[in-house]
Amino acid sequence: MYYNELRSPAVVQTGRDILKNIDWILKDAHLYFSNKILITQQILFDEYKEQLNVNEFSEIIFIRGGETAEAVEVAGKLSGLDAILLGFGGGSVIDVVKYCATKCDIPFITIPTTLSNDSLCSSVARLTFNGRKRSYPAQGPLGILIDFGVVRHAPKKLTLAGVADVVSNLSAVKDWQLSNKNTGEPINELSLMLAKAAPAPLFKYKEKDLDSDEFLHDLATGLILSGMSMMMTGNSRGASGSEHLISHAIDEYFPDRSTIHGLQVGWAHLMVEKLCRKDNDSYKTLKKFFDNIGLLDILEDNVKWKEDEFMGLVPYAKTIRKRYTILDTL
Ligand SMILES: [Zn+2]
């Protein structure tokens, strides 16, 4: 065995009018299954009924999304089926679909309604169990279909959360390189390259560009490359460093003060550059970009933590997982 095996999606399609062409896209990619099951939320189905109904589904399952208990229940119904699952929704729907697909060994396609985080193409499903977020290992998607007409309508704060999640790779990559230097942890250079390349095209955009196809395409690209970087190593090393540990610590220990994943990660990224790495150039560049794209105001309104509380979160972050980062050098 000389090559690395990488299970990449068989079909990735972005653009306009994707939703009403799902059947055609699957046929064109030679993906035929006895059962094609749409899993979504009732409210989303009602909103996009006209376009979705152009396609044929053998069954439509409505879920609330986000909870392990519901995911286990749905997986119970799907076990043993020759089917493909189509997950249409935000991260909470897609994570349930991923969990079910993995448990039942059924392929799945993600059709996100928001570009709020890299869960649309990653090997982890995040679901709530007993009020706390838990990570479950998951298989990657067979396909990713992104309809700009749909994701364009997502709330601005979700789109910007996606931007912050992709951009946080720059922090994760620094942590990986630091660990390589200080602990000898091996680096998968190709995975690192993908993680680092993912956010690069985003820095040219401003707040006025958020609705453009070009921006949405670059954001989708970033999220997918980020996911591919993770699938290459089988873990999230290139896309999740100290800034993610801080965000996970907030979810775990202070759920009442937590907010959208990407926004927490974005805030933690700024704080890590300023207070931990003390890298003033990186901090200034990041802050300027966040300001240009409208993210700074969104962080101000949504993140319930202040700069002088950040260092207090570090001991909690260190308990989250065994992953060497800048936090270990403080
Ligand atoms: Zn993330």
Short mmCIF file of N, CA, C and O in Angstrom, two decimals, residues 7-74:
data_model
loop_
_atom_site.label_atom_id
_atom_site.label_comp_id
_atom_site.label_asym_id
_atom_site.label_seq_id
_atom_site.Cartn_x
_atom_site.Cartn_y
_atom_site.Cartn_z
N ARG A 7 -11.54 8.88 1.29
CA ARG A 7 -12.90 8.77 0.75
C ARG A 7 -13.47 10.16 0.55
O ARG A 7 -13.97 10.77 1.46
N SER A 8 -13.31 10.66 -0.67
CA SER A 8 -13.82 12.01 -0.95
C SER A 8 -15.24 11.90 -1.49
O SER A 8 -15.63 10.86 -2.01
N PRO A 9 -16.04 12.98 -1.40
CA PRO A 9 -17.40 12.94 -1.92
C PRO A 9 -17.40 12.63 -3.42
O PRO A 9 -16.54 13.11 -4.16
N ALA A 10 -18.38 11.81 -3.86
CA ALA A 10 -18.46 11.45 -5.28
C ALA A 10 -19.03 12.59 -6.10
O ALA A 10 -18.77 12.71 -7.29
N VAL A 11 -19.84 13.43 -5.47
CA VAL A 11 -20.42 14.55 -6.19
C VAL A 11 -20.44 15.81 -5.30
O VAL A 11 -20.88 15.76 -4.16
N VAL A 12 -19.89 16.89 -5.83
CA VAL A 12 -19.98 18.19 -5.16
C VAL A 12 -20.52 19.16 -6.18
O VAL A 12 -19.98 19.27 -7.29
N GLN A 13 -21.62 19.79 -5.86
CA GLN A 13 -22.17 20.76 -6.81
C GLN A 13 -22.67 22.00 -6.07
O GLN A 13 -23.41 21.90 -5.10
N THR A 14 -22.23 23.17 -6.54
CA THR A 14 -22.70 24.42 -5.95
C THR A 14 -23.29 25.27 -7.07
O THR A 14 -22.97 25.08 -8.23
N GLY A 15 -24.15 26.19 -6.71
CA GLY A 15 -24.71 27.10 -7.72
C GLY A 15 -26.16 27.42 -7.45
O GLY A 15 -26.66 27.19 -6.35
N ARG A 16 -26.82 27.95 -8.44
CA ARG A 16 -28.24 28.28 -8.30
C ARG A 16 -29.10 27.10 -8.75
O ARG A 16 -28.64 26.26 -9.52
N ASP A 17 -30.33 27.05 -8.28
CA ASP A 17 -31.31 26.03 -8.71
C ASP A 17 -30.85 24.59 -8.49
O ASP A 17 -31.20 23.69 -9.23
N ILE A 18 -30.05 24.37 -7.46
CA ILE A 18 -29.60 23.02 -7.15
C ILE A 18 -30.77 22.19 -6.60
O ILE A 18 -30.93 21.02 -6.94
N LEU A 19 -31.56 22.83 -5.73
CA LEU A 19 -32.60 22.11 -4.99
C LEU A 19 -33.58 21.38 -5.90
O LEU A 19 -33.96 20.25 -5.64
N LYS A 20 -33.99 22.05 -6.97
CA LYS A 20 -34.97 21.38 -7.83
C LYS A 20 -34.31 20.41 -8.82
O LYS A 20 -35.01 19.75 -9.59
N ASN A 21 -33.01 20.30 -8.76
CA ASN A 21 -32.30 19.39 -9.67
C ASN A 21 -31.60 18.23 -8.95
O ASN A 21 -30.70 17.62 -9.50
N ILE A 22 -32.02 17.96 -7.71
CA ILE A 22 -31.33 16.90 -6.93
C ILE A 22 -31.36 15.57 -7.69
O ILE A 22 -30.32 14.92 -7.86
N ASP A 23 -32.55 15.18 -8.14
CA ASP A 23 -32.68 13.89 -8.85
C ASP A 23 -31.76 13.84 -10.06
O ASP A 23 -31.07 12.85 -10.31
N TRP A 24 -31.79 14.93 -10.81
CA TRP A 24 -30.98 14.98 -12.03
C TRP A 24 -29.48 14.88 -11.69
O TRP A 24 -28.72 14.16 -12.36
N ILE A 25 -29.06 15.59 -10.64
CA ILE A 25 -27.63 15.58 -10.25
C ILE A 25 -27.19 14.17 -9.84
O ILE A 25 -26.12 13.70 -10.22
N LEU A 26 -28.04 13.49 -9.06
CA LEU A 26 -27.70 12.13 -8.61
C LEU A 26 -27.62 11.17 -9.81
O LEU A 26 -26.73 10.33 -9.89
N LYS A 27 -28.59 11.34 -10.73
CA LYS A 27 -28.62 10.47 -11.92
C LYS A 27 -27.36 10.71 -12.76
O LYS A 27 -26.69 9.78 -13.20
N ASP A 28 -27.03 11.97 -12.92
CA ASP A 28 -25.86 12.35 -13.72
C ASP A 28 -24.57 11.79 -13.11
O ASP A 28 -23.61 11.52 -13.81
N ALA A 29 -24.58 11.64 -11.77
CA ALA A 29 -23.39 11.10 -11.08
C ALA A 29 -23.48 9.57 -10.96
O ALA A 29 -22.66 8.96 -10.26
N HIS A 30 -24.49 8.97 -11.60
CA HIS A 30 -24.71 7.52 -11.57
C HIS A 30 -24.93 6.99 -10.15
O HIS A 30 -24.42 5.94 -9.79
N LEU A 31 -25.66 7.76 -9.35
CA LEU A 31 -25.95 7.33 -7.99
C LEU A 31 -27.41 6.87 -7.92
O LEU A 31 -28.32 7.70 -7.91
N TYR A 32 -27.60 5.53 -7.94
CA TYR A 32 -28.96 4.96 -7.91
C TYR A 32 -29.15 4.17 -6.61
O TYR A 32 -28.30 3.35 -6.27
N PHE A 33 -30.24 4.42 -5.91
CA PHE A 33 -30.56 3.68 -4.68
C PHE A 33 -32.04 3.32 -4.66
O PHE A 33 -32.86 4.06 -5.23
N SER A 34 -32.38 2.20 -4.01
CA SER A 34 -33.80 1.78 -3.94
C SER A 34 -34.63 2.81 -3.19
O SER A 34 -35.78 3.04 -3.51
N ASN A 35 -34.05 3.37 -2.15
CA ASN A 35 -34.78 4.36 -1.35
C ASN A 35 -34.00 5.66 -1.26
O ASN A 35 -32.79 5.64 -0.98
N LYS A 36 -34.70 6.74 -1.51
CA LYS A 36 -34.07 8.06 -1.39
C LYS A 36 -34.84 8.79 -0.28
O LYS A 36 -35.99 9.17 -0.47
N ILE A 37 -34.22 8.93 0.87
CA ILE A 37 -34.94 9.45 2.04
C ILE A 37 -34.47 10.87 2.37
O ILE A 37 -33.29 11.10 2.63
N LEU A 38 -35.42 11.79 2.36
CA LEU A 38 -35.11 13.17 2.72
C LEU A 38 -35.31 13.34 4.22
O LEU A 38 -36.35 12.96 4.76
N ILE A 39 -34.30 13.86 4.89
CA ILE A 39 -34.43 14.14 6.33
C ILE A 39 -34.26 15.64 6.51
O ILE A 39 -33.25 16.23 6.11
N THR A 40 -35.27 16.26 7.10
CA THR A 40 -35.25 17.72 7.23
C THR A 40 -36.18 18.16 8.35
O THR A 40 -36.76 17.33 9.06
N GLN A 41 -36.30 19.47 8.51
CA GLN A 41 -37.27 20.00 9.48
C GLN A 41 -38.52 20.44 8.72
O GLN A 41 -38.42 20.92 7.59
N GLN A 42 -39.67 20.30 9.37
CA GLN A 42 -40.94 20.65 8.73
C GLN A 42 -40.91 22.09 8.20
O GLN A 42 -41.32 22.36 7.06
N ILE A 43 -40.40 22.99 8.99
CA ILE A 43 -40.41 24.42 8.62
C ILE A 43 -39.58 24.67 7.35
O ILE A 43 -39.97 25.47 6.49
N LEU A 44 -38.47 23.95 7.23
CA LEU A 44 -37.62 24.11 6.04
C LEU A 44 -38.29 23.49 4.82
O LEU A 44 -38.26 24.03 3.72
N PHE A 45 -38.92 22.33 5.05
CA PHE A 45 -39.61 21.67 3.95
C PHE A 45 -40.72 22.59 3.42
O PHE A 45 -40.87 22.77 2.20
N ASP A 46 -41.48 23.17 4.33
CA ASP A 46 -42.59 24.06 3.91
C ASP A 46 -42.05 25.24 3.11
O ASP A 46 -42.65 25.64 2.12
N GLU A 47 -40.91 25.77 3.54
CA GLU A 47 -40.35 26.94 2.86
C GLU A 47 -39.87 26.61 1.44
O GLU A 47 -40.01 27.44 0.54
N TYR A 48 -39.33 25.42 1.26
CA TYR A 48 -38.74 25.07 -0.04
C TYR A 48 -39.48 23.93 -0.75
O TYR A 48 -38.93 23.28 -1.64
N LYS A 49 -40.74 23.73 -0.32
CA LYS A 49 -41.56 22.62 -0.84
C LYS A 49 -41.61 22.58 -2.37
O LYS A 49 -41.45 21.53 -2.98
N GLU A 50 -41.85 23.75 -2.94
CA GLU A 50 -42.02 23.81 -4.39
C GLU A 50 -40.81 23.24 -5.13
O GLU A 50 -40.94 22.46 -6.07
N GLN A 51 -39.61 23.65 -4.69
CA GLN A 51 -38.40 23.18 -5.37
C GLN A 51 -38.09 21.73 -5.02
O GLN A 51 -37.69 20.95 -5.89
N LEU A 52 -38.27 21.37 -3.74
CA LEU A 52 -37.95 20.00 -3.32
C LEU A 52 -38.86 18.99 -4.01
O LEU A 52 -38.43 17.92 -4.42
N ASN A 53 -40.15 19.36 -4.17
CA ASN A 53 -41.14 18.42 -4.72
C ASN A 53 -40.97 18.14 -6.21
O ASN A 53 -41.64 17.27 -6.74
N VAL A 54 -40.08 18.84 -6.86
CA VAL A 54 -39.76 18.52 -8.26
C VAL A 54 -39.06 17.15 -8.29
O VAL A 54 -39.11 16.43 -9.27
N ASN A 55 -38.43 16.79 -7.16
CA ASN A 55 -37.72 15.51 -7.05
C ASN A 55 -38.64 14.45 -6.43
O ASN A 55 -39.67 14.78 -5.86
N GLU A 56 -38.23 13.19 -6.56
CA GLU A 56 -39.02 12.11 -5.95
C GLU A 56 -38.28 11.55 -4.74
O GLU A 56 -37.13 11.16 -4.85
N PHE A 57 -38.95 11.52 -3.59
CA PHE A 57 -38.36 10.92 -2.40
C PHE A 57 -39.22 9.73 -2.00
O PHE A 57 -40.45 9.81 -2.04
N SER A 58 -38.57 8.63 -1.60
CA SER A 58 -39.37 7.48 -1.18
C SER A 58 -39.97 7.74 0.20
O SER A 58 -40.99 7.16 0.57
N GLU A 59 -39.33 8.61 0.96
CA GLU A 59 -39.86 8.94 2.29
C GLU A 59 -39.28 10.29 2.72
O GLU A 59 -38.17 10.66 2.33
N ILE A 60 -40.07 11.00 3.52
CA ILE A 60 -39.55 12.25 4.10
C ILE A 60 -39.66 12.12 5.62
O ILE A 60 -40.74 11.82 6.14
N ILE A 61 -38.55 12.27 6.30
CA ILE A 61 -38.57 12.18 7.77
C ILE A 61 -38.32 13.58 8.33
O ILE A 61 -37.33 14.23 8.00
N PHE A 62 -39.25 14.03 9.16
CA PHE A 62 -39.09 15.35 9.79
C PHE A 62 -38.48 15.18 11.18
O PHE A 62 -38.90 14.33 11.95
N ILE A 63 -37.47 15.97 11.43
CA ILE A 63 -36.81 15.90 12.74
C ILE A 63 -36.71 17.31 13.34
O ILE A 63 -36.91 18.30 12.64
N ARG A 64 -36.38 17.34 14.63
CA ARG A 64 -36.10 18.63 15.28
C ARG A 64 -34.62 18.96 15.05
O ARG A 64 -34.27 20.08 14.72
N GLY A 65 -33.76 17.94 15.23
CA GLY A 65 -32.33 18.11 14.99
C GLY A 65 -31.56 18.45 16.24
O GLY A 65 -32.10 19.03 17.18
N GLY A 66 -30.28 18.04 16.26
CA GLY A 66 -29.37 18.47 17.32
C GLY A 66 -29.26 17.56 18.53
O GLY A 66 -28.32 17.69 19.31
N GLU A 67 -30.22 16.61 18.71
CA GLU A 67 -30.21 15.79 19.92
C GLU A 67 -29.79 14.35 19.62
O GLU A 67 -30.28 13.73 18.68
N THR A 68 -28.93 13.80 20.49
CA THR A 68 -28.51 12.40 20.33
C THR A 68 -29.71 11.46 20.40
O THR A 68 -29.82 10.51 19.61
N ALA A 69 -30.62 11.72 21.36
CA ALA A 69 -31.76 10.81 21.55
C ALA A 69 -32.58 10.66 20.27
O ALA A 69 -32.96 9.55 19.88
N GLU A 70 -32.83 11.78 19.60
CA GLU A 70 -33.60 11.73 18.36
C GLU A 70 -32.81 11.00 17.26
O GLU A 70 -33.38 10.21 16.49
N ALA A 71 -31.51 11.25 17.22
CA ALA A 71 -30.67 10.60 16.21
C ALA A 71 -30.70 9.08 16.38
O ALA A 71 -30.80 8.32 15.41
N VAL A 72 -30.65 8.62 17.63
CA VAL A 72 -30.70 7.17 17.92
C VAL A 72 -32.04 6.60 17.46
O VAL A 72 -32.10 5.52 16.84
N GLU A 73 -33.11 7.34 17.73
CA GLU A 73 -34.46 6.89 17.36
C GLU A 73 -34.59 6.77 15.83
O GLU A 73 -35.08 5.76 15.31
N VAL A 74 -34.12 7.80 15.10
CA VAL A 74 -34.22 7.77 13.64
C VAL A 74 -33.35 6.65 13.07
O VAL A 74 -33.76 5.92 12.16
#
